[in-house]
Amino acid sequence: HTAGRIPQYVTIIHGQADRIIPHAMGQELAERHRGSIRFESVPRADHNDLIFQTRKLLRGLLAPSDSKR
């Protein structure tokens, strides 16, 4: 079983203007699991327009890199 040997982390991308899930909740979750969660805060982004505000960030996170291999 190799899943236990693969480093696992989560990236939370949270809009500061989110009216559905408060920004503070995302920050608190990341703080509680420091080291396994990367928290990206996006100014002026709401819950449903986050994807449009973060295209450049998402490309960088999803692009293959030598450090992820």
N, CA, C and O atoms as a CHARMM CRD file, in Angstrom:
* protein
*
  276
    1    1 HSD  N      0.84600  -1.17600   0.00000 PROA 1      0.00000
    2    1 HSD  CA     0.00000   0.00000   0.00000 PROA 1      0.00000
    3    1 HSD  C      0.89000   1.23700   0.00000 PROA 1      0.00000
    4    1 HSD  O      1.57300   1.50500   0.98800 PROA 1      0.00000
    5    2 THR  N      0.88900   1.98700  -1.08300 PROA 2      0.00000
    6    2 THR  CA     1.78900   3.12800  -1.19500 PROA 2      0.00000
    7    2 THR  C      1.16100   4.45300  -0.78300 PROA 2      0.00000
    8    2 THR  O      1.88400   5.44000  -0.64400 PROA 2      0.00000
    9    3 ALA  N     -0.13300   4.51900  -0.58500 PROA 3      0.00000
   10    3 ALA  CA    -0.78100   5.79300  -0.25900 PROA 3      0.00000
   11    3 ALA  C     -0.21900   6.40600   1.02400 PROA 3      0.00000
   12    3 ALA  O     -0.15100   7.63000   1.14100 PROA 3      0.00000
   13    4 GLY  N      0.17200   5.59800   1.95900 PROA 4      0.00000
   14    4 GLY  CA     0.73700   6.10900   3.20400 PROA 4      0.00000
   15    4 GLY  C      2.08100   6.78300   3.02900 PROA 4      0.00000
   16    4 GLY  O      2.49200   7.56400   3.88700 PROA 4      0.00000
   17    5 ARG  N      2.77000   6.50300   1.94700 PROA 5      0.00000
   18    5 ARG  CA     4.09900   7.07200   1.70800 PROA 5      0.00000
   19    5 ARG  C      4.06900   8.31700   0.82700 PROA 5      0.00000
   20    5 ARG  O      5.09700   8.97200   0.65400 PROA 5      0.00000
   21    6 ILE  N      2.93100   8.64800   0.27800 PROA 6      0.00000
   22    6 ILE  CA     2.81600   9.82500  -0.58000 PROA 6      0.00000
   23    6 ILE  C      2.53400  11.04100   0.30200 PROA 6      0.00000
   24    6 ILE  O      1.56200  11.04200   1.05800 PROA 6      0.00000
   25    7 PRO  N      3.37900  12.08600   0.21400 PROA 7      0.00000
   26    7 PRO  CA     3.10800  13.28300   1.01500 PROA 7      0.00000
   27    7 PRO  C      1.76600  13.88200   0.59700 PROA 7      0.00000
   28    7 PRO  O      1.49800  14.06900  -0.59000 PROA 7      0.00000
   29    8 GLN  N      0.95000  14.17100   1.56900 PROA 8      0.00000
   30    8 GLN  CA    -0.36700  14.70400   1.27400 PROA 8      0.00000
   31    8 GLN  C     -0.53800  16.06200   1.93500 PROA 8      0.00000
   32    8 GLN  O     -0.15900  16.26300   3.08900 PROA 8      0.00000
   33    9 TYR  N     -1.10800  16.97300   1.19200 PROA 9      0.00000
   34    9 TYR  CA    -1.43200  18.28400   1.72700 PROA 9      0.00000
   35    9 TYR  C     -2.67000  18.79000   1.00300 PROA 9      0.00000
   36    9 TYR  O     -3.06100  18.25900  -0.03700 PROA 9      0.00000
   37   10 VAL  N     -3.26100  19.79300   1.55200 PROA 10     0.00000
   38   10 VAL  CA    -4.45800  20.39800   0.99800 PROA 10     0.00000
   39   10 VAL  C     -4.18700  21.87600   0.81100 PROA 10     0.00000
   40   10 VAL  O     -3.55700  22.51200   1.65600 PROA 10     0.00000
   41   11 THR  N     -4.66000  22.42100  -0.29200 PROA 11     0.00000
   42   11 THR  CA    -4.60200  23.85400  -0.50000 PROA 11     0.00000
   43   11 THR  C     -6.01800  24.40000  -0.40900 PROA 11     0.00000
   44   11 THR  O     -6.90700  23.96200  -1.14000 PROA 11     0.00000
   45   12 ILE  N     -6.22500  25.34500   0.47700 PROA 12     0.00000
   46   12 ILE  CA    -7.50400  26.04300   0.58800 PROA 12     0.00000
   47   12 ILE  C     -7.32800  27.40100  -0.06300 PROA 12     0.00000
   48   12 ILE  O     -6.43900  28.16800   0.30500 PROA 12     0.00000
   49   13 ILE  N     -8.18400  27.69300  -1.03600 PROA 13     0.00000
   50   13 ILE  CA    -8.18700  29.00100  -1.68200 PROA 13     0.00000
   51   13 ILE  C     -9.51000  29.64400  -1.28900 PROA 13     0.00000
   52   13 ILE  O    -10.58100  29.18300  -1.68400 PROA 13     0.00000
   53   14 HSD  N     -9.42000  30.71400  -0.50800 PROA 14     0.00000
   54   14 HSD  CA   -10.62900  31.28100   0.08900 PROA 14     0.00000
   55   14 HSD  C    -10.72800  32.77000  -0.21500 PROA 14     0.00000
   56   14 HSD  O     -9.77500  33.52300  -0.01600 PROA 14     0.00000
   57   15 GLY  N    -11.88400  33.17600  -0.69600 PROA 15     0.00000
   58   15 GLY  CA   -12.12700  34.58700  -0.97800 PROA 15     0.00000
   59   15 GLY  C    -12.38600  35.37600   0.29300 PROA 15     0.00000
   60   15 GLY  O    -13.13800  34.93600   1.16200 PROA 15     0.00000
   61   16 GLN  N    -11.77500  36.52100   0.39700 PROA 16     0.00000
   62   16 GLN  CA   -11.96200  37.36600   1.57600 PROA 16     0.00000
   63   16 GLN  C    -13.37900  37.92000   1.67000 PROA 16     0.00000
   64   16 GLN  O    -13.82900  38.28000   2.75800 PROA 16     0.00000
   65   17 ALA  N    -14.08900  37.99500   0.53900 PROA 17     0.00000
   66   17 ALA  CA   -15.45700  38.52900   0.53000 PROA 17     0.00000
   67   17 ALA  C    -16.50200  37.41800   0.45600 PROA 17     0.00000
   68   17 ALA  O    -17.64500  37.66700   0.07500 PROA 17     0.00000
   69   18 ASP  N    -16.11700  36.19900   0.81500 PROA 18     0.00000
   70   18 ASP  CA   -17.03100  35.05400   0.75200 PROA 18     0.00000
   71   18 ASP  C    -18.20900  35.28100   1.69100 PROA 18     0.00000
   72   18 ASP  O    -18.03000  35.46900   2.89400 PROA 18     0.00000
   73   19 ARG  N    -19.42900  35.26200   1.12400 PROA 19     0.00000
   74   19 ARG  CA   -20.63800  35.47300   1.92100 PROA 19     0.00000
   75   19 ARG  C    -21.31200  34.15500   2.29200 PROA 19     0.00000
   76   19 ARG  O    -22.31100  34.15900   3.01100 PROA 19     0.00000
   77   20 ILE  N    -20.78200  33.02600   1.81500 PROA 20     0.00000
   78   20 ILE  CA   -21.37200  31.71800   2.13400 PROA 20     0.00000
   79   20 ILE  C    -20.60000  31.02900   3.24700 PROA 20     0.00000
   80   20 ILE  O    -21.19000  30.56400   4.22300 PROA 20     0.00000
   81   21 ILE  N    -19.29100  30.96400   3.10300 PROA 21     0.00000
   82   21 ILE  CA   -18.42400  30.39700   4.14800 PROA 21     0.00000
   83   21 ILE  C    -17.48300  31.51000   4.58500 PROA 21     0.00000
   84   21 ILE  O    -16.63400  31.94000   3.80400 PROA 21     0.00000
   85   22 PRO  N    -17.61800  31.97900   5.81000 PROA 22     0.00000
   86   22 PRO  CA   -16.77800  33.09500   6.26500 PROA 22     0.00000
   87   22 PRO  C    -15.28300  32.80800   6.11100 PROA 22     0.00000
   88   22 PRO  O    -14.80800  31.70800   6.39000 PROA 22     0.00000
   89   23 HSD  N    -14.57500  33.81300   5.66600 PROA 23     0.00000
   90   23 HSD  CA   -13.12900  33.73100   5.46600 PROA 23     0.00000
   91   23 HSD  C    -12.43000  33.24700   6.73000 PROA 23     0.00000
   92   23 HSD  O    -11.48700  32.45800   6.66300 PROA 23     0.00000
   93   24 ALA  N    -12.89100  33.71600   7.86800 PROA 24     0.00000
   94   24 ALA  CA   -12.28300  33.33200   9.14700 PROA 24     0.00000
   95   24 ALA  C    -12.35700  31.82000   9.38700 PROA 24     0.00000
   96   24 ALA  O    -11.47300  31.25800  10.03300 PROA 24     0.00000
   97   25 MET  N    -13.39300  31.16300   8.87900 PROA 25     0.00000
   98   25 MET  CA   -13.50200  29.70400   9.04500 PROA 25     0.00000
   99   25 MET  C    -12.39700  28.98500   8.27500 PROA 25     0.00000
  100   25 MET  O    -11.82700  28.01500   8.77400 PROA 25     0.00000
  101   26 GLY  N    -12.09300  29.45100   7.07000 PROA 26     0.00000
  102   26 GLY  CA   -11.01300  28.85700   6.29600 PROA 26     0.00000
  103   26 GLY  C     -9.67500  29.06700   6.97100 PROA 26     0.00000
  104   26 GLY  O     -8.84000  28.16400   7.01800 PROA 26     0.00000
  105   27 GLN  N     -9.47700  30.26900   7.49400 PROA 27     0.00000
  106   27 GLN  CA    -8.22000  30.56500   8.19900 PROA 27     0.00000
  107   27 GLN  C     -8.07100  29.68400   9.43400 PROA 27     0.00000
  108   27 GLN  O     -6.99200  29.15700   9.70600 PROA 27     0.00000
  109   28 GLU  N     -9.15600  29.53100  10.17400 PROA 28     0.00000
  110   28 GLU  CA    -9.10400  28.70400  11.38600 PROA 28     0.00000
  111   28 GLU  C     -8.78200  27.25200  11.05600 PROA 28     0.00000
  112   28 GLU  O     -7.99000  26.61300  11.74900 PROA 28     0.00000
  113   29 LEU  N     -9.39100  26.73800  10.00800 PROA 29     0.00000
  114   29 LEU  CA    -9.11400  25.36000   9.59700 PROA 29     0.00000
  115   29 LEU  C     -7.63600  25.18600   9.24100 PROA 29     0.00000
  116   29 LEU  O     -7.00500  24.20100   9.62600 PROA 29     0.00000
  117   30 ALA  N     -7.10300  26.14500   8.50900 PROA 30     0.00000
  118   30 ALA  CA    -5.68700  26.08100   8.12100 PROA 30     0.00000
  119   30 ALA  C     -4.78000  26.17300   9.35000 PROA 30     0.00000
  120   30 ALA  O     -3.76700  25.47800   9.42600 PROA 30     0.00000
  121   31 GLU  N     -5.13500  27.01500  10.29500 PROA 31     0.00000
  122   31 GLU  CA    -4.33100  27.14600  11.51600 PROA 31     0.00000
  123   31 GLU  C     -4.33100  25.85400  12.32800 PROA 31     0.00000
  124   31 GLU  O     -3.30400  25.46800  12.88500 PROA 31     0.00000
  125   32 ARG  N     -5.46700  25.19800  12.39300 PROA 32     0.00000
  126   32 ARG  CA    -5.57100  23.95000  13.16700 PROA 32     0.00000
  127   32 ARG  C     -4.74800  22.82000  12.56600 PROA 32     0.00000
  128   32 ARG  O     -4.33700  21.89600  13.26900 PROA 32     0.00000
  129   33 HSD  N     -4.51200  22.89900  11.27200 PROA 33     0.00000
  130   33 HSD  CA    -3.78600  21.83000  10.59000 PROA 33     0.00000
  131   33 HSD  C     -2.53700  22.37900   9.91200 PROA 33     0.00000
  132   33 HSD  O     -2.18800  21.98300   8.79900 PROA 33     0.00000
  133   34 ARG  N     -1.88400  23.28200  10.59300 PROA 34     0.00000
  134   34 ARG  CA    -0.66500  23.89800  10.05700 PROA 34     0.00000
  135   34 ARG  C      0.33100  22.81100   9.66400 PROA 34     0.00000
  136   34 ARG  O      0.56100  21.85800  10.40900 PROA 34     0.00000
  137   35 GLY  N      0.90200  22.97000   8.50700 PROA 35     0.00000
  138   35 GLY  CA     1.86400  21.98700   8.01300 PROA 35     0.00000
  139   35 GLY  C      1.26500  21.05900   6.98400 PROA 35     0.00000
  140   35 GLY  O      1.98500  20.53000   6.13600 PROA 35     0.00000
  141   36 SER  N     -0.05200  20.84700   7.03900 PROA 36     0.00000
  142   36 SER  CA    -0.68100  19.98700   6.03400 PROA 36     0.00000
  143   36 SER  C     -1.67800  20.75600   5.17000 PROA 36     0.00000
  144   36 SER  O     -2.22800  20.20400   4.21700 PROA 36     0.00000
  145   37 ILE  N     -1.91500  22.03300   5.50300 PROA 37     0.00000
  146   37 ILE  CA    -2.81100  22.86800   4.70800 PROA 37     0.00000
  147   37 ILE  C     -2.10100  24.14300   4.29900 PROA 37     0.00000
  148   37 ILE  O     -1.52800  24.85100   5.12600 PROA 37     0.00000
  149   38 ARG  N     -2.14900  24.41800   3.01500 PROA 38     0.00000
  150   38 ARG  CA    -1.65700  25.69500   2.48800 PROA 38     0.00000
  151   38 ARG  C     -2.89100  26.57600   2.29500 PROA 38     0.00000
  152   38 ARG  O     -3.84900  26.16300   1.64200 PROA 38     0.00000
  153   39 PHE  N     -2.87500  27.77500   2.85300 PROA 39     0.00000
  154   39 PHE  CA    -4.02900  28.67500   2.78900 PROA 39     0.00000
  155   39 PHE  C     -3.71300  29.85400   1.88800 PROA 39     0.00000
  156   39 PHE  O     -2.75700  30.59100   2.12800 PROA 39     0.00000
  157   40 GLU  N     -4.51900  30.03000   0.84900 PROA 40     0.00000
  158   40 GLU  CA    -4.38400  31.15500  -0.07100 PROA 40     0.00000
  159   40 GLU  C     -5.61200  32.04100   0.09100 PROA 40     0.00000
  160   40 GLU  O     -6.74000  31.60200  -0.13400 PROA 40     0.00000
  161   41 SER  N     -5.38700  33.27600   0.47800 PROA 41     0.00000
  162   41 SER  CA    -6.46000  34.24000   0.67500 PROA 41     0.00000
  163   41 SER  C     -6.54000  35.15100  -0.54800 PROA 41     0.00000
  164   41 SER  O     -5.52800  35.69700  -0.98800 PROA 41     0.00000
  165   42 VAL  N     -7.75100  35.31600  -1.09700 PROA 42     0.00000
  166   42 VAL  CA    -7.92600  36.09400  -2.31800 PROA 42     0.00000
  167   42 VAL  C     -8.75500  37.34500  -2.02000 PROA 42     0.00000
  168   42 VAL  O     -9.94700  37.24200  -1.73000 PROA 42     0.00000
  169   43 PRO  N     -8.13600  38.51800  -2.08800 PROA 43     0.00000
  170   43 PRO  CA    -8.86100  39.76500  -1.82900 PROA 43     0.00000
  171   43 PRO  C    -10.02200  39.95600  -2.80200 PROA 43     0.00000
  172   43 PRO  O     -9.90600  39.62900  -3.98300 PROA 43     0.00000
  173   44 ARG  N    -11.12000  40.47600  -2.31600 PROA 44     0.00000
  174   44 ARG  CA   -12.30200  40.84900  -3.10000 PROA 44     0.00000
  175   44 ARG  C    -13.02800  39.67100  -3.74200 PROA 44     0.00000
  176   44 ARG  O    -14.00300  39.89600  -4.45900 PROA 44     0.00000
  177   45 ALA  N    -12.61500  38.45400  -3.52800 PROA 45     0.00000
  178   45 ALA  CA   -13.26300  37.29600  -4.15500 PROA 45     0.00000
  179   45 ALA  C    -14.38400  36.78000  -3.25300 PROA 45     0.00000
  180   45 ALA  O    -14.21100  36.62400  -2.04500 PROA 45     0.00000
  181   46 ASP  N    -15.54000  36.51900  -3.87300 PROA 46     0.00000
  182   46 ASP  CA   -16.68000  35.93700  -3.17700 PROA 46     0.00000
  183   46 ASP  C    -16.65800  34.41800  -3.41200 PROA 46     0.00000
  184   46 ASP  O    -15.75600  33.90300  -4.07200 PROA 46     0.00000
  185   47 HSD  N    -17.63300  33.72500  -2.88000 PROA 47     0.00000
  186   47 HSD  CA   -17.67800  32.26500  -2.96600 PROA 47     0.00000
  187   47 HSD  C    -17.80300  31.78400  -4.40800 PROA 47     0.00000
  188   47 HSD  O    -17.08400  30.87500  -4.82300 PROA 47     0.00000
  189   48 ASN  N    -18.70000  32.38000  -5.16200 PROA 48     0.00000
  190   48 ASN  CA   -19.00400  31.87500  -6.49800 PROA 48     0.00000
  191   48 ASN  C    -18.19400  32.50500  -7.62200 PROA 48     0.00000
  192   48 ASN  O    -18.27200  32.03400  -8.75600 PROA 48     0.00000
  193   49 ASP  N    -17.42800  33.53900  -7.35500 PROA 49     0.00000
  194   49 ASP  CA   -16.59000  34.11300  -8.41800 PROA 49     0.00000
  195   49 ASP  C    -15.11100  33.85500  -8.17400 PROA 49     0.00000
  196   49 ASP  O    -14.25700  34.39600  -8.87700 PROA 49     0.00000
  197   50 LEU  N    -14.81400  33.04700  -7.19800 PROA 50     0.00000
  198   50 LEU  CA   -13.42800  32.75800  -6.83000 PROA 50     0.00000
  199   50 LEU  C    -12.62000  32.20800  -8.00100 PROA 50     0.00000
  200   50 LEU  O    -11.47300  32.60700  -8.20400 PROA 50     0.00000
  201   51 ILE  N    -13.20300  31.30600  -8.76200 PROA 51     0.00000
  202   51 ILE  CA   -12.48100  30.68400  -9.87400 PROA 51     0.00000
  203   51 ILE  C    -12.04600  31.72000 -10.90800 PROA 51     0.00000
  204   51 ILE  O    -10.98100  31.59000 -11.51100 PROA 51     0.00000
  205   52 PHE  N    -12.85900  32.73300 -11.10700 PROA 52     0.00000
  206   52 PHE  CA   -12.53100  33.76000 -12.09600 PROA 52     0.00000
  207   52 PHE  C    -11.45200  34.71000 -11.59000 PROA 52     0.00000
  208   52 PHE  O    -10.72100  35.30700 -12.38000 PROA 52     0.00000
  209   53 GLN  N    -11.35800  34.84300 -10.29400 PROA 53     0.00000
  210   53 GLN  CA   -10.38700  35.75400  -9.69000 PROA 53     0.00000
  211   53 GLN  C     -9.02600  35.08300  -9.48100 PROA 53     0.00000
  212   53 GLN  O     -8.03800  35.76100  -9.19900 PROA 53     0.00000
  213   54 THR  N     -8.97300  33.77500  -9.61600 PROA 54     0.00000
  214   54 THR  CA    -7.75100  33.05000  -9.23000 PROA 54     0.00000
  215   54 THR  C     -7.13400  32.23600 -10.35400 PROA 54     0.00000
  216   54 THR  O     -6.36400  31.31600 -10.07700 PROA 54     0.00000
  217   55 ARG  N     -7.43200  32.52800 -11.58400 PROA 55     0.00000
  218   55 ARG  CA    -6.91600  31.71300 -12.69900 PROA 55     0.00000
  219   55 ARG  C     -5.39900  31.58400 -12.66900 PROA 55     0.00000
  220   55 ARG  O     -4.87100  30.48200 -12.82000 PROA 55     0.00000
  221   56 LYS  N     -4.69600  32.68700 -12.47800 PROA 56     0.00000
  222   56 LYS  CA    -3.23400  32.64300 -12.46900 PROA 56     0.00000
  223   56 LYS  C     -2.72500  31.79500 -11.29800 PROA 56     0.00000
  224   56 LYS  O     -1.81100  30.98700 -11.46600 PROA 56     0.00000
  225   57 LEU  N     -3.31000  31.97800 -10.13000 PROA 57     0.00000
  226   57 LEU  CA    -2.92700  31.19400  -8.95100 PROA 57     0.00000
  227   57 LEU  C     -3.16800  29.70900  -9.19200 PROA 57     0.00000
  228   57 LEU  O     -2.31000  28.88200  -8.88700 PROA 57     0.00000
  229   58 LEU  N     -4.32700  29.37000  -9.73600 PROA 58     0.00000
  230   58 LEU  CA    -4.64900  27.96500  -9.99100 PROA 58     0.00000
  231   58 LEU  C     -3.69800  27.33100 -11.00000 PROA 58     0.00000
  232   58 LEU  O     -3.27900  26.18600 -10.83100 PROA 58     0.00000
  233   59 ARG  N     -3.36400  28.06700 -12.03300 PROA 59     0.00000
  234   59 ARG  CA    -2.40800  27.53200 -13.00900 PROA 59     0.00000
  235   59 ARG  C     -1.07600  27.19000 -12.33900 PROA 59     0.00000
  236   59 ARG  O     -0.47900  26.15100 -12.61800 PROA 59     0.00000
  237   60 GLY  N     -0.62600  28.06700 -11.46200 PROA 60     0.00000
  238   60 GLY  CA     0.63000  27.82200 -10.75600 PROA 60     0.00000
  239   60 GLY  C      0.55300  26.62400  -9.82800 PROA 60     0.00000
  240   60 GLY  O      1.51200  25.86100  -9.71100 PROA 60     0.00000
  241   61 LEU  N     -0.58400  26.45500  -9.17000 PROA 61     0.00000
  242   61 LEU  CA    -0.74200  25.32500  -8.24400 PROA 61     0.00000
  243   61 LEU  C     -0.87900  23.99000  -8.96600 PROA 61     0.00000
  244   61 LEU  O     -0.42700  22.95600  -8.47500 PROA 61     0.00000
  245   62 LEU  N     -1.51100  24.02600 -10.14400 PROA 62     0.00000
  246   62 LEU  CA    -1.78600  22.78700 -10.86400 PROA 62     0.00000
  247   62 LEU  C     -0.72500  22.40000 -11.87800 PROA 62     0.00000
  248   62 LEU  O     -0.72000  21.27600 -12.37900 PROA 62     0.00000
  249   63 ALA  N      0.17100  23.32500 -12.18200 PROA 63     0.00000
  250   63 ALA  CA     1.22200  23.03500 -13.16300 PROA 63     0.00000
  251   63 ALA  C      2.19600  22.01600 -12.60000 PROA 63     0.00000
  252   63 ALA  O      2.59800  22.10900 -11.44000 PROA 63     0.00000
  253   64 PRO  N      2.57300  21.05000 -13.41200 PROA 64     0.00000
  254   64 PRO  CA     3.58100  20.08600 -12.94300 PROA 64     0.00000
  255   64 PRO  C      4.92000  20.78100 -12.71000 PROA 64     0.00000
  256   64 PRO  O      5.31900  21.67900 -13.45200 PROA 64     0.00000
  257   65 SER  N      5.57800  20.34800 -11.68300 PROA 65     0.00000
  258   65 SER  CA     6.90500  20.89600 -11.39900 PROA 65     0.00000
  259   65 SER  C      7.82400  19.76900 -10.94000 PROA 65     0.00000
  260   65 SER  O      7.36600  18.70300 -10.52700 PROA 65     0.00000
  261   66 ASP  N      9.10200  20.02000 -11.01800 PROA 66     0.00000
  262   66 ASP  CA    10.07200  18.99700 -10.60300 PROA 66     0.00000
  263   66 ASP  C      9.96700  18.70600  -9.11900 PROA 66     0.00000
  264   66 ASP  O     10.26400  17.59200  -8.68600 PROA 66     0.00000
  265   67 SER  N      9.54600  19.69100  -8.32900 PROA 67     0.00000
  266   67 SER  CA     9.48500  19.48900  -6.86700 PROA 67     0.00000
  267   67 SER  C      8.31700  18.59200  -6.47100 PROA 67     0.00000
  268   67 SER  O      8.32100  18.04800  -5.36700 PROA 67     0.00000
  269   68 LYS  N      7.30700  18.41700  -7.34500 PROA 68     0.00000
  270   68 LYS  CA     6.15900  17.58800  -7.01100 PROA 68     0.00000
  271   68 LYS  C      6.34900  16.14600  -7.45900 PROA 68     0.00000
  272   68 LYS  O      5.53400  15.28800  -7.11900 PROA 68     0.00000
  273   69 ARG  N      7.38800  15.86600  -8.20100 PROA 69     0.00000
  274   69 ARG  CA     7.58500  14.49600  -8.71900 PROA 69     0.00000
  275   69 ARG  C      8.27500  13.62200  -7.72600 PROA 69     0.00000
  276   69 ARG  O      8.51600  12.44600  -8.00100 PROA 69     0.00000
